[in-house]
Amino acid sequence: MRPTAGSSTAETAPAAFYFDLVSPLAYLAAEQILHVLPGPAEWQPVLARELSGGREERERERETTERMCREKALRTDIARWADELGLQRLRWPSPYPFDSTLAMRAATYAKSIGRTVGFAQAAFRQAFAGGRSLEEPDNVLIAAAACEMHPAAVLRGAGLASVQAQLSAATRAAAKAGVSEVPAVRMGERVFQGESSLSDAAAHMGEAMRAAQTDATVSAPGGILPLTPPRAR
């Protein structure tokens, strides 16, 4: 039976973290997610500019323009949030926003060999701690080298038609699931996105885990056991 959005089975299923390496908000989320979420999440590369799915081209262009203006207006806040998190001083790549297509294909290749998290974190830091555009292949390769991915293999993998198809398919699937911007965290049929995505998802995941634990203890032989709320890692 397919779990519903409100069932403990659906809400405690593995979460998904959607990111695009061009997004500074996704960078901040990537630096926190392993410590904030009380459970695991699969890191999923997507192309943020294509999350509007099958909408009319004019509407997609309007949304892209609005998003760019919003991100530009948020620069001061984003830099402040980075300082509050104890990260390196945020440096904006030039030009910004950059075309993240190559970097996201490399991230998709990294996912296929189990290096998604390491590559994504290194690439995000290249962009927003080092101030280097990921539109430049050399900067993508520096990030790859940081997690022991061979430059030639990365370039070859990023150019594969199968990798490009995987990225497109993942983006379409995310849009179908209700993701319209990054960062986003999906849990079952619930999607949390934007600036508060991580904190909202963490709170919801904690509640779902406690509910699942309650269900398990109530049905366990010998009666109800004391509950210990899960701690964020």
Coordinates of C-alpha atoms in Angstrom, one line a residue:
M1 CA 0.0 0.0 0.0
R2 CA 1.3 3.4 -0.9
P3 CA 1.9 5.5 2.2
T4 CA 0.0 8.7 2.6
A5 CA 1.5 12.1 3.4
G6 CA 0.4 11.8 7.0
S7 CA 1.4 8.3 7.7
S8 CA 4.5 7.5 9.8
T9 CA 5.8 5.2 7.0
A10 CA 5.7 8.1 4.5
E11 CA 7.2 10.7 6.8
T12 CA 10.1 8.5 8.0
A13 CA 11.1 7.3 4.5
P14 CA 14.6 8.5 3.4
A15 CA 14.6 12.3 2.8
A16 CA 16.0 13.9 -0.3
F17 CA 18.0 17.1 -0.3
Y18 CA 17.8 19.0 -3.7
F19 CA 20.6 21.4 -4.6
D20 CA 22.1 23.4 -7.5
L21 CA 25.7 24.6 -7.1
V22 CA 24.7 28.1 -8.3
S23 CA 22.5 28.7 -5.2
P24 CA 24.1 30.4 -2.2
L25 CA 21.2 29.4 0.0
A26 CA 21.8 25.7 -1.0
Y27 CA 25.5 26.3 -0.1
L28 CA 24.4 27.4 3.4
A29 CA 22.1 24.4 3.7
A30 CA 24.8 22.0 2.5
E31 CA 27.1 23.2 5.3
Q32 CA 24.5 22.5 7.9
I33 CA 22.4 19.6 6.8
L34 CA 24.6 16.8 8.1
H35 CA 24.4 18.3 11.6
V36 CA 20.8 19.6 11.6
L37 CA 18.7 16.8 10.2
P38 CA 18.0 14.1 12.8
G39 CA 18.1 11.5 10.0
P40 CA 19.8 10.8 6.7
A41 CA 19.0 12.6 3.4
E42 CA 20.0 11.6 -0.1
W43 CA 21.7 14.5 -1.9
Q44 CA 20.1 15.0 -5.3
P45 CA 21.6 17.4 -7.9
V46 CA 19.0 19.3 -10.0
L47 CA 19.0 22.2 -12.4
A48 CA 17.2 24.9 -10.5
R49 CA 16.4 26.9 -13.7
E50 CA 14.4 23.9 -15.1
L51 CA 12.3 23.2 -12.0
S52 CA 9.4 25.1 -13.5
G53 CA 8.8 22.0 -15.6
G54 CA 6.3 22.3 -18.4
R55 CA 5.2 25.9 -17.8
E56 CA 5.1 28.4 -20.6
E57 CA 8.5 29.8 -21.6
R58 CA 7.5 33.4 -20.8
E59 CA 6.4 32.4 -17.3
R60 CA 9.7 30.5 -16.7
E61 CA 11.7 33.5 -17.8
R62 CA 9.7 35.8 -15.5
E63 CA 10.3 33.5 -12.6
T64 CA 14.0 33.3 -13.4
T65 CA 14.2 37.1 -13.4
E66 CA 12.3 37.4 -10.2
R67 CA 14.5 34.7 -8.5
M68 CA 17.7 36.5 -9.7
C69 CA 16.4 39.8 -8.3
R70 CA 15.5 38.1 -5.0
E71 CA 18.9 36.5 -4.7
K72 CA 20.6 39.8 -5.4
A73 CA 18.6 41.5 -2.7
L74 CA 19.4 38.7 -0.3
R75 CA 23.2 39.0 -0.7
T76 CA 23.7 41.0 2.5
D77 CA 21.6 38.6 4.5
I78 CA 23.3 35.6 3.0
A79 CA 26.7 36.9 3.9
R80 CA 25.5 37.6 7.4
W81 CA 24.1 34.1 7.8
A82 CA 27.4 32.6 6.6
D83 CA 29.2 34.6 9.3
E84 CA 26.7 33.5 12.0
L85 CA 27.4 29.8 10.9
G86 CA 31.1 30.3 11.4
L87 CA 31.9 29.8 7.7
Q88 CA 34.6 31.5 5.8
R89 CA 33.7 35.0 4.7
L90 CA 31.3 34.7 1.8
R91 CA 32.9 35.7 -1.6
W92 CA 30.7 36.1 -4.6
P93 CA 31.9 34.5 -7.9
S94 CA 32.2 36.7 -10.9
P95 CA 30.1 36.6 -12.9
Y96 CA 27.1 35.7 -10.7
P97 CA 24.9 33.9 -11.4
F98 CA 27.1 31.6 -13.4
D99 CA 25.9 28.8 -15.7
S100 CA 26.1 25.7 -13.4
T101 CA 25.4 23.1 -16.2
L102 CA 28.9 21.6 -16.2
A103 CA 29.2 21.6 -12.5
M104 CA 25.8 19.9 -12.1
R105 CA 26.7 17.3 -14.6
A106 CA 29.9 16.7 -12.6
A107 CA 27.8 16.4 -9.5
T108 CA 25.5 13.9 -11.2
Y109 CA 28.6 11.9 -12.2
A110 CA 29.9 12.1 -8.6
K111 CA 26.5 10.7 -7.4
S112 CA 26.9 7.7 -9.7
I113 CA 30.2 6.8 -7.9
G114 CA 29.2 7.7 -4.4
R115 CA 30.9 11.0 -4.1
T116 CA 28.0 13.4 -4.1
V117 CA 28.4 14.9 -0.7
G118 CA 32.2 15.4 -0.9
F119 CA 32.1 16.9 -4.4
A120 CA 29.1 19.1 -3.7
Q121 CA 30.7 20.6 -0.5
A122 CA 34.0 21.2 -2.2
A123 CA 32.3 22.8 -5.2
F124 CA 30.1 25.0 -3.1
R125 CA 33.2 26.2 -1.2
Q126 CA 35.0 26.9 -4.4
A127 CA 32.1 29.1 -5.5
F128 CA 31.1 30.9 -2.3
A129 CA 34.2 30.7 -0.1
G130 CA 36.7 31.0 -2.9
G131 CA 34.7 33.3 -5.1
R132 CA 35.3 31.1 -8.2
S133 CA 32.8 30.6 -10.9
L134 CA 31.9 27.0 -11.5
E135 CA 31.2 27.9 -15.1
E136 CA 35.0 27.5 -15.5
P137 CA 36.0 23.9 -15.9
D138 CA 39.3 24.3 -14.0
N139 CA 37.3 25.3 -10.9
V140 CA 35.0 22.3 -11.2
L141 CA 38.1 20.1 -11.5
I142 CA 39.7 21.6 -8.4
A143 CA 36.6 20.7 -6.4
A144 CA 36.7 17.2 -7.9
A145 CA 40.4 16.8 -6.9
A146 CA 39.5 17.8 -3.3
C147 CA 37.4 14.6 -3.0
E148 CA 39.9 12.4 -5.0
M149 CA 38.0 12.4 -8.3
H150 CA 40.3 12.2 -11.3
P151 CA 40.0 15.3 -13.6
A152 CA 40.0 13.3 -16.8
A153 CA 37.3 10.9 -15.4
V154 CA 35.2 13.9 -14.3
L155 CA 35.3 15.6 -17.6
R156 CA 34.5 12.4 -19.4
G157 CA 31.7 11.5 -17.0
A158 CA 30.2 15.0 -17.2
G159 CA 30.1 14.8 -21.0
L160 CA 28.3 11.4 -21.1
A161 CA 24.8 11.5 -22.6
S162 CA 23.7 9.1 -19.9
V163 CA 24.8 11.5 -17.1
Q164 CA 23.1 14.4 -18.8
A165 CA 19.9 12.3 -19.1
Q166 CA 20.1 11.4 -15.4
L167 CA 20.4 15.1 -14.4
S168 CA 17.4 16.0 -16.6
A169 CA 15.4 13.1 -15.3
A170 CA 16.2 14.0 -11.7
T171 CA 15.1 17.6 -12.3
R172 CA 11.8 16.5 -13.9
A173 CA 11.1 14.1 -11.0
A174 CA 11.8 16.9 -8.5
A175 CA 9.5 19.3 -10.3
K176 CA 6.8 16.6 -10.4
A177 CA 7.2 16.0 -6.6
G178 CA 6.6 19.7 -6.0
V179 CA 10.1 21.2 -5.8
S180 CA 10.2 24.6 -7.5
E181 CA 13.3 26.1 -5.9
V182 CA 16.5 25.1 -4.1
P183 CA 17.5 24.3 -1.5
A184 CA 14.6 21.9 -0.9
V185 CA 14.1 18.9 1.3
R186 CA 11.5 16.3 0.5
M187 CA 10.1 13.8 3.0
G188 CA 7.5 11.5 1.6
E189 CA 5.0 13.8 -0.1
R190 CA 6.0 16.9 1.9
V191 CA 8.4 19.4 0.4
F192 CA 10.2 22.1 2.4
Q193 CA 12.0 24.7 0.3
G194 CA 13.8 28.1 0.4
E195 CA 15.4 29.9 3.3
S196 CA 13.7 27.9 6.0
S197 CA 13.7 24.5 4.3
L198 CA 16.3 22.9 6.5
S199 CA 14.9 24.1 9.9
D200 CA 11.4 23.2 8.9
A201 CA 12.4 19.8 7.5
A202 CA 14.4 19.1 10.7
A203 CA 11.5 19.9 12.9
H204 CA 9.1 17.8 10.8
M205 CA 11.6 14.9 10.6
G206 CA 12.0 14.9 14.4
E207 CA 8.2 14.8 14.9
A208 CA 7.9 12.0 12.4
M209 CA 10.6 10.0 14.1
R210 CA 9.0 10.4 17.5
A211 CA 5.7 9.4 16.1
A212 CA 7.2 6.3 14.6
Q213 CA 8.9 5.5 17.9
T214 CA 5.6 5.9 19.7
D215 CA 3.9 3.5 17.3
A216 CA 6.7 0.9 17.8
T217 CA 6.7 1.1 21.6
V218 CA 2.9 0.9 21.8
S219 CA 2.8 -2.3 19.7
A220 CA 5.9 -3.8 21.4
P221 CA 5.3 -6.8 23.7
G222 CA 5.5 -5.9 27.4
G223 CA 3.8 -2.5 27.2
I224 CA 5.0 1.0 26.5
L225 CA 8.6 1.9 27.0
P226 CA 10.0 5.4 27.8
L227 CA 10.7 7.6 24.8
T228 CA 14.0 9.3 24.1
P229 CA 13.6 12.1 21.6
P230 CA 16.3 11.8 18.8
R231 CA 19.0 14.4 18.8
A232 CA 20.2 16.3 15.7
R233 CA 23.6 15.1 14.6

